[in-house]
Tab-separated table of N, CA and C in Angstrom:
chain	number	residue	atom	x	y	z
A	4	MET	N	-4.300	-20.457	-7.716
A	4	MET	CA	-5.249	-20.841	-6.755
A	4	MET	C	-6.656	-20.525	-7.292
A	5	THR	N	-7.672	-21.396	-7.035
A	5	THR	CA	-9.004	-21.152	-7.462
A	5	THR	C	-9.957	-21.066	-6.309
A	6	GLN	N	-10.735	-20.154	-6.182
A	6	GLN	CA	-11.635	-19.902	-5.078
A	6	GLN	C	-13.043	-20.540	-5.318
A	7	LEU	N	-13.926	-20.321	-4.386
A	7	LEU	CA	-15.305	-20.755	-4.598
A	7	LEU	C	-15.907	-20.288	-5.836
A	8	THR	N	-15.468	-19.247	-6.420
A	8	THR	CA	-15.981	-18.653	-7.675
A	8	THR	C	-15.683	-19.542	-8.892
A	9	GLY	N	-14.596	-20.319	-8.692
A	9	GLY	CA	-14.136	-21.111	-9.824
A	9	GLY	C	-13.144	-20.377	-10.676
A	10	GLN	N	-12.893	-19.138	-10.328
A	10	GLN	CA	-12.025	-18.280	-11.009
A	10	GLN	C	-10.725	-18.179	-10.327
A	11	PRO	N	-9.518	-18.222	-11.165
A	11	PRO	CA	-8.239	-18.119	-10.492
A	11	PRO	C	-8.030	-16.721	-9.831
A	12	THR	N	-7.241	-16.722	-8.766
A	12	THR	CA	-6.813	-15.505	-8.140
A	12	THR	C	-5.283	-15.550	-7.977
A	13	THR	N	-4.763	-14.372	-7.840
A	13	THR	CA	-3.341	-14.283	-7.528
A	13	THR	C	-3.192	-13.728	-6.158
A	14	ASP	N	-2.015	-13.758	-5.651
A	14	ASP	CA	-1.839	-13.212	-4.309
A	14	ASP	C	-2.173	-11.779	-4.157
A	15	ASP	N	-2.082	-11.067	-5.228
A	15	ASP	CA	-2.505	-9.634	-5.248
A	15	ASP	C	-4.032	-9.420	-5.000
A	16	ASP	N	-4.743	-10.570	-5.288
A	16	ASP	CA	-6.192	-10.447	-5.171
A	16	ASP	C	-6.699	-11.079	-3.875
A	17	VAL	N	-5.840	-11.214	-2.864
A	17	VAL	CA	-6.137	-11.799	-1.643
A	17	VAL	C	-5.795	-10.803	-0.499
A	18	VAL	N	-6.688	-10.569	0.403
A	18	VAL	CA	-6.394	-9.618	1.577
A	18	VAL	C	-6.651	-10.495	2.820
A	19	HIS	N	-5.672	-10.509	3.668
A	19	HIS	CA	-5.691	-11.162	5.025
A	19	HIS	C	-5.859	-10.152	6.064
A	20	LEU	N	-6.812	-10.345	7.032
A	20	LEU	CA	-6.846	-9.524	8.247
A	20	LEU	C	-7.080	-10.450	9.439
A	21	THR	N	-6.278	-10.118	10.455
A	21	THR	CA	-6.419	-10.841	11.716
A	21	THR	C	-6.701	-9.917	12.802
A	22	VAL	N	-7.766	-10.176	13.574
A	22	VAL	CA	-8.165	-9.260	14.669
A	22	VAL	C	-8.560	-10.189	15.895
A	23	PRO	N	-8.383	-9.631	17.017
A	23	PRO	CA	-8.794	-10.315	18.255
A	23	PRO	C	-10.217	-10.823	18.118
A	24	ALA	N	-10.524	-12.042	18.605
A	24	ALA	CA	-11.850	-12.586	18.475
A	24	ALA	C	-12.738	-11.942	19.582
A	25	ASP	N	-13.081	-10.723	19.298
A	25	ASP	CA	-13.831	-9.862	20.216
A	25	ASP	C	-14.776	-8.995	19.379
A	26	GLY	N	-16.004	-8.874	19.804
A	26	GLY	CA	-16.997	-8.170	19.032
A	26	GLY	C	-16.691	-6.712	18.702
A	27	GLY	N	-15.774	-6.186	19.589
A	27	GLY	CA	-15.402	-4.801	19.356
A	27	GLY	C	-14.544	-4.617	18.137
A	28	TYR	N	-14.002	-5.639	17.564
A	28	TYR	CA	-13.138	-5.529	16.377
A	28	TYR	C	-13.944	-5.824	15.108
A	29	LEU	N	-15.156	-6.248	15.219
A	29	LEU	CA	-15.906	-6.572	14.020
A	29	LEU	C	-16.092	-5.493	13.007
A	30	GLY	N	-16.119	-4.236	13.560
A	30	GLY	CA	-16.168	-3.027	12.635
A	30	GLY	C	-15.050	-2.970	11.676
A	31	VAL	N	-13.849	-3.426	12.002
A	31	VAL	CA	-12.684	-3.423	11.130
A	31	VAL	C	-13.085	-4.333	9.933
A	32	LEU	N	-13.591	-5.515	10.251
A	32	LEU	CA	-13.971	-6.446	9.147
A	32	LEU	C	-15.054	-5.948	8.324
A	33	ARG	N	-16.084	-5.374	8.898
A	33	ARG	CA	-17.226	-4.834	8.130
A	33	ARG	C	-16.702	-3.767	7.147
A	34	THR	N	-15.841	-2.917	7.706
A	34	THR	CA	-15.335	-1.749	6.856
A	34	THR	C	-14.474	-2.265	5.680
A	35	ALA	N	-13.627	-3.294	5.932
A	35	ALA	CA	-12.818	-3.936	4.890
A	35	ALA	C	-13.755	-4.533	3.909
A	36	THR	N	-14.706	-5.253	4.334
A	36	THR	CA	-15.801	-5.879	3.395
A	36	THR	C	-16.346	-4.873	2.515
A	37	ALA	N	-16.805	-3.766	3.044
A	37	ALA	CA	-17.464	-2.722	2.341
A	37	ALA	C	-16.559	-2.115	1.288
A	38	GLY	N	-15.262	-1.895	1.732
A	38	GLY	CA	-14.329	-1.245	0.791
A	38	GLY	C	-13.926	-2.136	-0.377
A	39	LEU	N	-13.792	-3.410	-0.105
A	39	LEU	CA	-13.465	-4.345	-1.228
A	39	LEU	C	-14.612	-4.551	-2.109
A	40	ALA	N	-15.829	-4.637	-1.561
A	40	ALA	CA	-16.992	-4.776	-2.411
A	40	ALA	C	-17.294	-3.545	-3.152
A	41	ALA	N	-16.987	-2.353	-2.658
A	41	ALA	CA	-17.114	-1.156	-3.537
A	41	ALA	C	-16.081	-1.064	-4.617
A	42	ARG	N	-14.876	-1.668	-4.335
A	42	ARG	CA	-13.877	-1.646	-5.363
A	42	ARG	C	-14.362	-2.552	-6.514
A	43	LEU	N	-15.156	-3.564	-6.314
A	43	LEU	CA	-15.677	-4.384	-7.327
A	43	LEU	C	-16.951	-3.794	-7.860
A	44	GLN	N	-17.329	-2.654	-7.490
A	44	GLN	CA	-18.510	-1.923	-8.002
A	44	GLN	C	-19.773	-2.603	-7.705
A	45	PHE	N	-19.845	-3.281	-6.484
A	45	PHE	CA	-21.120	-3.848	-6.010
A	45	PHE	C	-22.130	-2.622	-5.774
A	46	ALA	N	-23.382	-2.908	-5.909
A	46	ALA	CA	-24.443	-1.966	-5.675
A	46	ALA	C	-24.418	-1.768	-4.097
A	47	LEU	N	-24.911	-0.601	-3.745
A	47	LEU	CA	-24.965	-0.252	-2.293
A	47	LEU	C	-25.691	-1.305	-1.395
A	48	ASP	N	-26.813	-1.785	-1.970
A	48	ASP	CA	-27.527	-2.896	-1.172
A	48	ASP	C	-26.721	-4.138	-1.095
A	49	GLU	N	-25.958	-4.476	-2.156
A	49	GLU	CA	-25.226	-5.683	-2.087
A	49	GLU	C	-24.035	-5.517	-1.048
A	50	ILE	N	-23.510	-4.309	-0.998
A	50	ILE	CA	-22.443	-4.007	0.026
A	50	ILE	C	-23.047	-4.174	1.325
A	51	GLU	N	-24.124	-3.656	1.690
A	51	GLU	CA	-24.746	-3.706	2.930
A	51	GLU	C	-25.048	-5.198	3.304
A	52	ASP	N	-25.640	-5.892	2.363
A	52	ASP	CA	-25.982	-7.313	2.612
A	52	ASP	C	-24.727	-8.094	3.035
A	53	LEU	N	-23.679	-7.814	2.310
A	53	LEU	CA	-22.420	-8.495	2.556
A	53	LEU	C	-21.812	-8.145	3.939
A	54	ARG	N	-21.931	-6.855	4.255
A	54	ARG	CA	-21.466	-6.447	5.543
A	54	ARG	C	-22.172	-7.166	6.661
A	55	ILE	N	-23.568	-7.338	6.488
A	55	ILE	CA	-24.335	-7.956	7.416
A	55	ILE	C	-24.029	-9.400	7.556
A	56	ALA	N	-23.770	-10.038	6.341
A	56	ALA	CA	-23.402	-11.417	6.346
A	56	ALA	C	-22.089	-11.746	7.068
A	57	VAL	N	-21.100	-10.935	6.812
A	57	VAL	CA	-19.868	-11.020	7.551
A	57	VAL	C	-19.975	-10.886	8.986
A	58	ASP	N	-20.712	-9.935	9.402
A	58	ASP	CA	-20.978	-9.686	10.844
A	58	ASP	C	-21.701	-10.931	11.474
A	59	GLU	N	-22.731	-11.536	10.780
A	59	GLU	CA	-23.385	-12.684	11.275
A	59	GLU	C	-22.445	-13.863	11.315
A	60	ALA	N	-21.632	-14.125	10.293
A	60	ALA	CA	-20.672	-15.184	10.275
A	60	ALA	C	-19.686	-15.113	11.480
A	61	CYS	N	-19.246	-13.886	11.681
A	61	CYS	CA	-18.287	-13.567	12.778
A	61	CYS	C	-18.919	-13.904	14.215
A	62	ALA	N	-20.185	-13.421	14.291
A	62	ALA	CA	-20.928	-13.640	15.516
A	62	ALA	C	-21.015	-15.167	15.862
A	63	MET	N	-21.305	-15.915	14.838
A	63	MET	CA	-21.411	-17.443	15.012
A	63	MET	C	-20.114	-17.956	15.499
A	64	LEU	N	-18.982	-17.507	14.941
A	64	LEU	CA	-17.700	-17.981	15.252
A	64	LEU	C	-17.227	-17.491	16.660
A	65	LEU	N	-17.527	-16.224	16.962
A	65	LEU	CA	-17.127	-15.704	18.331
A	65	LEU	C	-17.770	-16.561	19.404
A	66	ALA	N	-18.960	-17.023	19.107
A	66	ALA	CA	-19.725	-17.821	20.206
A	66	ALA	C	-18.964	-19.182	20.550
A	67	ILE	N	-18.129	-19.633	19.643
A	67	ILE	CA	-17.424	-20.921	19.892
A	67	ILE	C	-15.862	-20.798	19.913
A	68	ALA	N	-15.395	-19.535	19.904
A	68	ALA	CA	-13.977	-19.288	19.882
A	68	ALA	C	-13.280	-19.576	21.205
A	69	THR	N	-12.116	-19.990	21.164
A	69	THR	CA	-11.322	-20.146	22.361
A	69	THR	C	-11.007	-18.819	23.008
A	70	ARG	N	-10.707	-18.770	24.234
A	70	ARG	CA	-10.311	-17.571	24.945
A	70	ARG	C	-9.085	-16.960	24.404
A	71	ASP	N	-8.973	-15.675	24.191
A	71	ASP	CA	-7.855	-15.038	23.610
A	71	ASP	C	-7.560	-15.448	22.152
A	72	ALA	N	-8.591	-15.890	21.506
A	72	ALA	CA	-8.335	-16.323	20.075
A	72	ALA	C	-8.272	-15.110	19.186
A	73	GLU	N	-7.751	-15.418	17.951
A	73	GLU	CA	-7.771	-14.341	16.867
A	73	GLU	C	-8.702	-14.841	15.777
A	74	LEU	N	-9.387	-13.924	15.198
A	74	LEU	CA	-10.280	-14.119	14.108
A	74	LEU	C	-9.520	-13.806	12.811
A	75	GLU	N	-9.383	-14.782	12.036
A	75	GLU	CA	-8.685	-14.597	10.700
A	75	GLU	C	-9.656	-14.454	9.655
A	76	CYS	N	-9.509	-13.484	8.750
A	76	CYS	CA	-10.473	-13.154	7.679
A	76	CYS	C	-9.645	-13.054	6.397
A	77	ARG	N	-10.025	-13.852	5.370
A	77	ARG	CA	-9.373	-13.856	4.128
A	77	ARG	C	-10.343	-13.445	3.000
A	78	PHE	N	-10.034	-12.333	2.367
A	78	PHE	CA	-10.887	-11.778	1.275
A	78	PHE	C	-10.216	-12.213	-0.027
A	79	SER	N	-10.914	-12.798	-0.887
A	79	SER	CA	-10.463	-13.176	-2.227
A	79	SER	C	-11.276	-12.427	-3.267
A	80	VAL	N	-10.528	-11.672	-4.142
A	80	VAL	CA	-11.282	-10.789	-5.095
A	80	VAL	C	-11.093	-11.308	-6.452
A	81	THR	N	-12.151	-11.571	-7.250
A	81	THR	CA	-12.108	-11.882	-8.588
A	81	THR	C	-12.838	-10.780	-9.356
A	82	GLU	N	-12.993	-10.931	-10.635
A	82	GLU	CA	-13.554	-9.851	-11.535
A	82	GLU	C	-14.986	-9.502	-11.058
A	83	ASP	N	-15.810	-10.436	-10.703
A	83	ASP	CA	-17.211	-10.204	-10.354
A	83	ASP	C	-17.651	-10.729	-9.023
A	84	ALA	N	-16.717	-11.228	-8.190
A	84	ALA	CA	-17.129	-11.761	-6.912
A	84	ALA	C	-16.158	-11.492	-5.772
A	85	LEU	N	-16.691	-11.676	-4.555
A	85	LEU	CA	-15.767	-11.500	-3.405
A	85	LEU	C	-16.152	-12.665	-2.497
A	86	THR	N	-15.008	-13.404	-2.162
A	86	THR	CA	-15.191	-14.538	-1.230
A	86	THR	C	-14.580	-14.099	0.122
A	87	VAL	N	-15.281	-14.299	1.206
A	87	VAL	CA	-14.788	-14.009	2.562
A	87	VAL	C	-14.804	-15.302	3.319
A	88	GLU	N	-13.595	-15.670	3.862
A	88	GLU	CA	-13.431	-16.820	4.703
A	88	GLU	C	-12.999	-16.351	6.077
A	89	VAL	N	-13.850	-16.693	7.055
A	89	VAL	CA	-13.552	-16.239	8.426
A	89	VAL	C	-13.271	-17.572	9.227
A	90	THR	N	-12.149	-17.525	9.950
A	90	THR	CA	-11.700	-18.731	10.667
A	90	THR	C	-11.324	-18.328	12.083
A	91	VAL	N	-11.633	-19.246	13.020
A	91	VAL	CA	-11.252	-19.098	14.447
A	91	VAL	C	-10.937	-20.417	15.065
A	92	PRO	N	-10.036	-20.492	16.038
A	92	PRO	CA	-9.856	-21.694	16.779
A	92	PRO	C	-11.110	-21.852	17.704
A	93	THR	N	-11.478	-23.043	17.893
A	93	THR	CA	-12.741	-23.365	18.666
A	93	THR	C	-12.504	-24.068	19.958
A	94	VAL	N	-13.378	-23.859	20.919
A	94	VAL	CA	-13.335	-24.650	22.151
A	94	VAL	C	-13.662	-26.075	21.892
A	95	ARG	N	-13.178	-27.035	22.720
A	95	ARG	CA	-13.452	-28.410	22.514
A	95	ARG	C	-14.874	-28.744	22.434
A	96	GLY	N	-15.323	-29.472	21.428
A	96	GLY	CA	-16.735	-29.904	21.324
A	96	GLY	C	-17.662	-28.916	20.708
A	97	ALA	N	-17.152	-27.782	20.311
A	97	ALA	CA	-17.937	-26.700	19.697
A	97	ALA	C	-18.512	-27.117	18.307
A	98	THR	N	-19.723	-26.698	18.092
A	98	THR	CA	-20.368	-26.939	16.821
A	98	THR	C	-20.933	-25.620	16.257
A	99	LEU	N	-21.048	-25.577	14.979
A	99	LEU	CA	-21.531	-24.378	14.355
A	99	LEU	C	-23.088	-24.569	14.249
A	100	PRO	N	-23.822	-23.490	14.146
A	100	PRO	CA	-25.255	-23.583	14.002
A	100	PRO	C	-25.603	-24.435	12.840
A	101	SER	N	-26.793	-25.170	12.972
A	101	SER	CA	-27.162	-26.029	11.889
A	101	SER	C	-27.670	-25.195	10.696
A	102	GLU	N	-27.633	-25.783	9.492
A	102	GLU	CA	-28.134	-25.010	8.347
A	102	GLU	C	-29.626	-24.683	8.399
A	103	SER	N	-30.379	-25.210	9.336
A	103	SER	CA	-31.786	-24.851	9.479
A	103	SER	C	-31.974	-23.736	10.460
A	104	SER	N	-30.870	-23.238	11.197
A	104	SER	CA	-30.945	-22.213	12.087
A	104	SER	C	-31.244	-20.906	11.426
A	105	PHE	N	-31.802	-19.940	12.249
A	105	PHE	CA	-32.095	-18.583	11.683
A	105	PHE	C	-30.840	-17.919	11.222
A	106	ALA	N	-29.710	-18.004	11.995
A	106	ALA	CA	-28.441	-17.332	11.616
A	106	ALA	C	-27.984	-17.877	10.258
A	107	TRP	N	-28.099	-19.139	9.969
A	107	TRP	CA	-27.644	-19.725	8.734
A	107	TRP	C	-28.492	-19.301	7.630
A	108	LYS	N	-29.869	-19.192	7.848
A	108	LYS	CA	-30.808	-18.656	6.873
A	108	LYS	C	-30.475	-17.185	6.451
A	109	VAL	N	-30.015	-16.436	7.477
A	109	VAL	CA	-29.607	-15.056	7.174
A	109	VAL	C	-28.408	-15.087	6.234
A	110	LEU	N	-27.428	-15.866	6.492
A	110	LEU	CA	-26.182	-16.009	5.577
A	110	LEU	C	-26.546	-16.372	4.224
A	111	THR	N	-27.398	-17.368	4.115
A	111	THR	CA	-27.720	-17.850	2.604
A	111	THR	C	-28.617	-16.864	1.963
A	112	ALA	N	-29.391	-16.108	2.633
A	112	ALA	CA	-30.284	-15.055	2.059
A	112	ALA	C	-29.470	-13.876	1.530
A	113	LEU	N	-28.416	-13.614	2.250
A	113	LEU	CA	-27.554	-12.336	1.964
A	113	LEU	C	-26.407	-12.575	1.038
A	114	THR	N	-26.067	-13.760	0.744
A	114	THR	CA	-24.993	-14.049	-0.099
A	114	THR	C	-25.337	-15.008	-1.290
A	115	THR	N	-24.407	-15.203	-2.181
A	115	THR	CA	-24.691	-16.119	-3.340
A	115	THR	C	-24.529	-17.605	-2.835
A	116	ALA	N	-23.578	-17.868	-2.028
A	116	ALA	CA	-23.421	-19.096	-1.332
A	116	ALA	C	-22.711	-18.938	-0.067
A	117	ALA	N	-22.939	-19.885	0.859
A	117	ALA	CA	-22.299	-19.939	2.177
A	117	ALA	C	-21.945	-21.366	2.598
A	118	PHE	N	-20.819	-21.524	3.150
A	118	PHE	CA	-20.350	-22.894	3.542
A	118	PHE	C	-19.732	-22.836	4.809
A	119	ALA	N	-19.782	-23.895	5.641
A	119	ALA	CA	-19.107	-23.938	6.931
A	119	ALA	C	-18.354	-25.254	7.036
A	120	ASP	N	-17.223	-25.171	7.851
A	120	ASP	CA	-16.474	-26.382	8.143
A	120	ASP	C	-15.799	-26.223	9.441
A	121	ALA	N	-15.862	-27.296	10.186
A	121	ALA	CA	-15.224	-27.323	11.519
A	121	ALA	C	-14.381	-28.649	11.598
A	122	ALA	N	-13.093	-28.472	11.713
A	122	ALA	CA	-12.173	-29.585	11.816
A	122	ALA	C	-10.962	-29.150	12.540
A	123	ASP	N	-10.286	-30.131	13.223
A	123	ASP	CA	-8.979	-29.891	13.894
A	123	ASP	C	-8.937	-28.739	14.798
A	124	GLY	N	-10.034	-28.504	15.537
A	124	GLY	CA	-10.124	-27.451	16.481
A	124	GLY	C	-10.310	-26.003	15.916
A	125	ARG	N	-10.718	-25.962	14.605
A	125	ARG	CA	-10.869	-24.652	13.877
A	125	ARG	C	-12.264	-24.714	13.233
A	126	ALA	N	-12.937	-23.638	13.195
A	126	ALA	CA	-14.155	-23.463	12.358
A	126	ALA	C	-13.980	-22.333	11.373
A	127	THR	N	-14.518	-22.605	10.200
A	127	THR	CA	-14.403	-21.684	9.087
A	127	THR	C	-15.808	-21.460	8.455
A	128	ILE	N	-16.174	-20.186	8.171
A	128	ILE	CA	-17.343	-19.928	7.396
A	128	ILE	C	-16.895	-19.168	6.162
A	129	SER	N	-17.314	-19.663	4.990
A	129	SER	CA	-16.953	-19.080	3.751
A	129	SER	C	-18.253	-18.449	3.156
A	130	LEU	N	-18.130	-17.225	2.683
A	130	LEU	CA	-19.201	-16.590	2.006
A	130	LEU	C	-18.780	-16.085	0.610
A	131	LEU	N	-19.604	-16.379	-0.379
A	131	LEU	CA	-19.341	-16.034	-1.729
A	131	LEU	C	-20.463	-15.042	-2.154
A	132	THR	N	-20.064	-13.897	-2.687
A	132	THR	CA	-21.120	-12.969	-3.142
A	132	THR	C	-20.578	-12.524	-4.565
A	133	ARG	N	-21.498	-12.682	-5.529
A	133	ARG	CA	-21.301	-12.233	-6.910
A	133	ARG	C	-21.919	-10.933	-7.121
A	134	ARG	N	-21.318	-10.033	-7.879
A	134	ARG	CA	-21.888	-8.720	-8.232
A	134	ARG	C	-22.983	-8.947	-9.131
A	135	SER	N	-24.108	-8.235	-9.007
A	135	SER	CA	-25.226	-8.333	-9.850
A	135	SER	C	-24.738	-7.795	-11.229
A	136	SER	N	-25.349	-8.277	-12.301
A	136	SER	CA	-24.891	-7.829	-13.651
A	136	SER	C	-25.145	-6.336	-13.967
A	137	GLY	N	-26.128	-5.768	-13.315
A	137	GLY	CA	-26.408	-4.345	-13.573
A	137	GLY	C	-25.714	-3.450	-12.669
A	138	TYR	N	-24.580	-2.908	-12.963
A	138	TYR	CA	-23.894	-1.945	-12.153
A	138	TYR	C	-23.527	-0.628	-12.778
């Protein structure tokens, strides 16, 4: 399997977390994000940026999630990058914020790359963060 990084991953390099689509559970995802980024020896400011980006992506998705939905988060770890994909089932007619929105500008400023997709009643936001070379 190849992720946004273009590097192959194995099942050992992928962590799946599923939590209720409720803001009260976002701390679990922020903590997992920080732990995995620390494992990759990201700098403290990179870890905090990624935590904020994951929080922002989840907030975007929670706004369009169906009632009693679950937020699925998939972390893919490579040698120098962490990809976070957050997915939620969406209400009919839901749309993600446009790429010119403030929320989207936050995501792209805090990560190496950010992508969004909405199809078949689900929305996904993918965030790629590469570790800086100086660690």
